[in-house]
Short mmCIF file of C-alpha atoms in Angstrom, two decimals:
data_model
loop_
_atom_site.label_atom_id
_atom_site.label_comp_id
_atom_site.label_asym_id
_atom_site.label_seq_id
_atom_site.Cartn_x
_atom_site.Cartn_y
_atom_site.Cartn_z
CA MET W 288 17.48 -2.29 0.27
CA LEU W 289 17.50 1.49 0.65
CA VAL W 290 14.26 3.43 0.24
CA ASP W 291 15.44 5.22 -2.92
CA GLN W 292 16.31 1.84 -4.48
CA LEU W 293 12.87 0.53 -3.48
CA VAL W 294 11.18 3.49 -5.13
CA ALA W 295 13.15 2.97 -8.35
CA LYS W 296 12.36 -0.75 -8.50
CA PHE W 297 8.68 -0.33 -7.61
CA HIS W 298 8.31 2.30 -10.34
CA ALA W 299 8.40 -0.50 -12.92
CA LEU W 300 6.01 -2.74 -10.96
CA ASP W 301 2.58 -2.54 -9.37
CA THR W 302 0.72 -4.13 -6.48
CA THR W 303 -1.07 -6.56 -8.81
CA ALA W 304 2.25 -8.10 -9.87
CA LEU W 305 3.33 -8.33 -6.24
CA CYS W 306 0.10 -10.13 -5.37
CA ASP W 307 0.50 -12.49 -8.33
CA ALA W 308 4.02 -13.26 -7.12
CA ASP W 309 2.86 -14.09 -3.59
CA LYS W 310 -0.75 -15.02 -2.82
CA SER W 311 -0.01 -14.78 0.92
CA ILE W 312 1.02 -11.13 0.78
CA ARG W 313 -0.78 -8.86 3.24
CA VAL W 314 -3.35 -6.68 1.44
CA MET W 315 -5.26 -3.96 3.27
CA ASP W 316 -8.99 -4.11 2.73
CA SER W 317 -10.48 -1.91 0.04
CA GLY W 318 -12.18 0.31 2.60
CA ILE W 319 -8.84 2.12 2.96
CA ARG W 320 -9.09 4.45 -0.03
CA PRO W 321 -6.83 7.09 -1.63
CA ARG W 322 -7.84 10.67 -0.86
CA SER W 323 -4.98 12.63 -2.43
CA ALA W 324 -3.53 13.37 -5.86
CA GLY W 325 -0.50 11.19 -5.13
CA VAL W 326 -1.26 7.50 -4.66
CA ARG W 327 2.02 5.56 -4.97
CA ILE W 328 3.63 4.69 -1.66
CA VAL W 329 6.81 2.76 -0.97
CA GLY W 330 8.54 2.98 2.37
CA PRO W 331 8.89 1.60 5.89
CA ALA W 332 5.92 1.76 8.26
CA PHE W 333 6.03 4.15 11.20
CA THR W 334 3.13 2.84 13.23
CA VAL W 335 0.69 4.67 15.48
CA GLN W 336 -2.09 3.24 17.64
CA CYS W 337 -4.74 5.59 18.99
CA ARG W 338 -8.40 5.50 19.93
CA GLY W 339 -10.62 8.55 19.66
CA ASP W 340 -7.62 10.85 19.95
CA PHE W 341 -5.25 12.11 17.25
CA PHE W 342 -2.34 13.49 19.28
CA GLY W 343 -0.36 10.30 18.63
CA VAL W 344 -0.54 10.99 14.88
CA LEU W 345 0.96 14.45 15.39
CA ARG W 346 3.74 12.91 17.48
CA ALA W 347 4.40 10.33 14.76
CA ILE W 348 4.67 12.93 12.00
CA GLU W 349 7.17 14.88 14.06
CA SER W 350 9.17 11.74 14.99
CA ALA W 351 9.30 9.82 11.71
CA ALA W 352 12.25 9.93 9.32
CA PRO W 353 12.08 11.08 5.68
CA GLY W 354 10.49 8.36 3.56
CA ASP W 355 8.63 6.77 6.47
CA VAL W 356 4.95 5.95 5.96
CA ILE W 357 2.68 6.89 8.87
CA VAL W 358 0.34 3.93 9.47
CA VAL W 359 -2.46 4.77 11.89
CA ASP W 360 -4.44 2.10 13.71
CA GLY W 361 -7.45 4.17 14.68
CA GLY W 362 -9.63 1.14 15.26
CA GLY W 363 -11.70 1.98 12.20
CA SER W 364 -13.31 4.85 14.07
CA GLU W 365 -15.27 7.40 12.04
CA ILE W 366 -13.46 10.41 13.40
CA ALA W 367 -10.70 12.39 11.73
CA PHE W 368 -7.21 11.55 12.95
CA ALA W 369 -5.54 14.07 10.62
CA GLY W 370 -6.25 16.82 8.11
CA GLU W 371 -4.65 19.57 6.03
CA ILE W 372 -2.18 20.79 8.65
CA PHE W 373 -0.87 17.30 9.33
CA ALA W 374 -0.52 16.65 5.61
CA ARG W 375 1.45 19.87 5.17
CA GLY W 376 3.63 18.93 8.13
CA ALA W 377 4.31 15.51 6.63
CA VAL W 378 5.31 17.13 3.33
CA ILE W 379 7.78 19.38 5.11
CA ARG W 380 9.32 16.35 6.81
CA GLU W 381 9.47 14.49 3.44
CA LEU W 382 7.46 11.53 4.67
CA GLY W 383 6.35 8.79 2.31
CA GLY W 384 2.63 8.93 2.99
CA ILE W 385 -0.15 8.65 5.57
CA ILE W 386 -2.53 5.70 5.90
CA VAL W 387 -5.35 5.92 8.45
CA ASP W 388 -7.73 3.17 9.53
CA GLY W 389 -10.18 5.83 10.56
CA GLY W 390 -11.14 9.24 9.23
CA TYR W 391 -9.35 12.05 7.43
CA ARG W 392 -10.63 15.58 6.82
CA ASP W 393 -9.90 18.80 4.91
CA ILE W 394 -10.36 16.94 1.64
CA GLY W 395 -10.61 20.21 -0.27
CA TYR W 396 -6.85 20.52 0.26
CA VAL W 397 -5.99 16.84 0.43
CA ARG W 398 -7.43 15.91 -2.97
CA GLY W 399 -4.77 18.08 -4.63
CA CYS W 400 -1.93 17.04 -2.32
CA GLU W 401 0.93 15.06 -3.86
CA LEU W 402 1.65 13.35 -0.53
CA PRO W 403 -0.16 9.99 -0.73
CA ILE W 404 -2.95 9.92 1.85
CA TYR W 405 -5.30 7.00 2.42
CA SER W 406 -8.16 6.68 4.91
CA ARG W 407 -11.23 4.59 5.64
CA PHE W 408 -13.54 7.56 6.12
CA VAL W 409 -13.84 11.24 5.31
CA THR W 410 -15.40 13.22 8.15
CA PRO W 411 -15.24 16.75 9.56
CA MET W 412 -15.26 15.58 13.19
CA ALA W 413 -11.83 15.30 14.81
CA GLY W 414 -10.94 13.41 17.95
CA SER W 415 -9.44 14.73 21.17
CA THR W 416 -5.81 15.55 21.97
CA SER W 417 -5.49 14.27 25.53
CA GLN W 418 -3.80 10.89 24.96
CA LEU W 419 -0.23 10.15 23.90
CA GLY W 420 -1.10 7.22 21.67
CA ALA W 421 1.44 4.44 21.09
CA LEU W 422 4.23 4.88 18.54
CA GLN W 423 6.24 2.17 16.80
CA VAL W 424 4.23 -0.78 18.15
CA PRO W 425 2.60 -3.67 16.26
CA VAL W 426 -0.78 -2.50 14.93
CA THR W 427 -3.64 -3.61 12.72
CA CYS W 428 -4.55 -1.40 9.77
CA GLY W 429 -6.95 -2.31 7.00
CA GLY W 430 -7.40 -5.74 8.55
CA VAL W 431 -3.74 -6.78 8.40
CA PRO W 432 -1.01 -6.85 11.06
CA ILE W 433 1.81 -4.36 10.60
CA SER W 434 5.02 -4.03 12.57
CA PRO W 435 7.31 -1.01 12.62
CA GLY W 436 9.65 -1.17 9.63
CA ASP W 437 7.42 -3.40 7.50
CA LEU W 438 7.44 -2.17 3.92
CA VAL W 439 4.26 -0.51 2.70
CA LEU W 440 3.61 -0.33 -1.05
CA ALA W 441 0.53 1.24 -2.60
CA ASP W 442 -0.83 2.36 -5.94
CA GLU W 443 -4.20 2.78 -7.67
CA GLU W 444 -5.00 -0.92 -7.01
CA GLY W 445 -4.54 -0.91 -3.24
CA ILE W 446 -2.06 -1.27 -0.38
CA VAL W 447 0.20 -4.23 0.39
CA VAL W 448 2.56 -4.86 3.29
CA VAL W 449 5.76 -6.90 3.01
CA ASP W 450 8.38 -8.19 5.43
CA PRO W 451 11.55 -6.26 4.45
CA ASP W 452 13.56 -9.50 4.39
CA ARG W 453 11.41 -10.77 1.52
CA ILE W 454 11.22 -7.68 -0.67
CA GLU W 455 14.13 -8.46 -3.01
CA SER W 456 12.92 -11.96 -3.92
CA LEU W 457 9.36 -10.66 -4.25
CA PHE W 458 10.49 -7.89 -6.59
CA GLU W 459 12.38 -10.42 -8.73
CA ALA W 460 9.31 -12.64 -9.04
CA ALA W 461 7.02 -9.69 -9.75
CA THR W 462 9.42 -8.37 -12.41
CA ALA W 463 9.34 -11.75 -14.16
CA ILE W 464 5.54 -11.68 -14.11
CA LYS W 465 5.43 -8.19 -15.61
CA ALA W 466 7.80 -9.31 -18.36
CA ALA W 467 5.59 -12.30 -19.16
CA GLU W 468 2.50 -10.09 -19.19
CA ALA W 469 4.25 -7.71 -21.57
CA ARG W 470 4.88 -10.57 -24.00
CA VAL W 471 1.21 -11.54 -23.94
CA ILE W 472 0.14 -7.94 -24.46
CA ALA W 473 2.48 -7.65 -27.43
CA LYS W 474 0.88 -10.75 -28.96
CA LEU W 475 -2.61 -9.37 -28.37
CA ASP W 476 -1.63 -6.05 -29.93
CA ALA W 477 -0.45 -8.01 -32.96
CA GLY W 478 -3.84 -9.69 -33.31
CA ALA W 479 -3.25 -12.95 -31.41
CA THR W 480 -5.77 -14.42 -28.98
CA LEU W 481 -5.41 -15.07 -25.26
CA SER W 482 -4.86 -18.75 -26.04
CA ASP W 483 -1.79 -17.79 -28.03
CA GLY W 484 -0.20 -16.40 -24.89
CA ILE W 485 -1.73 -18.47 -22.08
CA ASN W 486 -2.01 -22.26 -21.71
CA VAL W 487 -5.82 -22.20 -21.76
CA ALA W 488 -6.33 -25.51 -23.58
CA ALA W 489 -3.71 -27.47 -21.64
CA HIS W 490 -4.94 -26.15 -18.30
CA THR W 491 -8.55 -26.95 -19.19
CA ALA W 492 -7.67 -30.51 -20.18
CA ALA W 493 -5.65 -31.09 -17.02
CA LEU W 494 -8.44 -29.86 -14.77
CA GLN W 495 -10.99 -31.97 -16.62
CA ASN W 496 -8.79 -35.02 -15.99
CA GLY W 497 -8.41 -34.19 -12.32
CA GLU W 498 -4.71 -33.47 -12.75
CA HIS W 499 -2.65 -30.84 -11.02
CA SER W 500 -2.16 -27.84 -13.28
CA ALA W 501 -1.45 -24.14 -13.20
CA LEU W 502 -2.48 -21.35 -15.53
CA GLN W 503 0.73 -20.09 -17.11
CA PHE W 504 1.99 -17.64 -19.67
CA LEU W 505 3.42 -19.23 -22.82
CA ALA W 506 6.92 -18.32 -23.97
#
């Protein structure tokens, strides 16, 4: 599925629906927080691994293709691996976003930037520039494994990572969930209760009887 098609499909969804569709989906921990005005990300991961040195991030920004999401495994270090200049460079190259398991700086600029930028820390102290870093290798970011080309999707709720081979079926399941939620919301707006849209009573009875059951939306 092309990136522009992914963006269009994800526009009608959110990460909560994706998580409801697949409880095994990779979710970055909540310590990786949005720092910019733009928060929605959808695109393939361009991975970077570096420790105490941010030159690899610069190399990644200059090497990645439009739409790629720079995913930085900085080992959770509280130093800045990027700042305003890198964000501006990523905008020029039409990248899809920057996610750093480490620090980011120049927040005075970043908070108004439409390029989605996430980081674990905000700090003025930058690392060195004497190491190449490793590009397009398997990394860990936000506590989850990420390989080059994995799809990264983010919004106000958080960041998820998906194997590209599974994205179409996951989108279909998430779309069905959003449609079911919309029906329940319509009922609530009309004055109905949650029990009118969800099998609360049946699920309660089944659990009380030790039977297998699942909480479900009602038609």
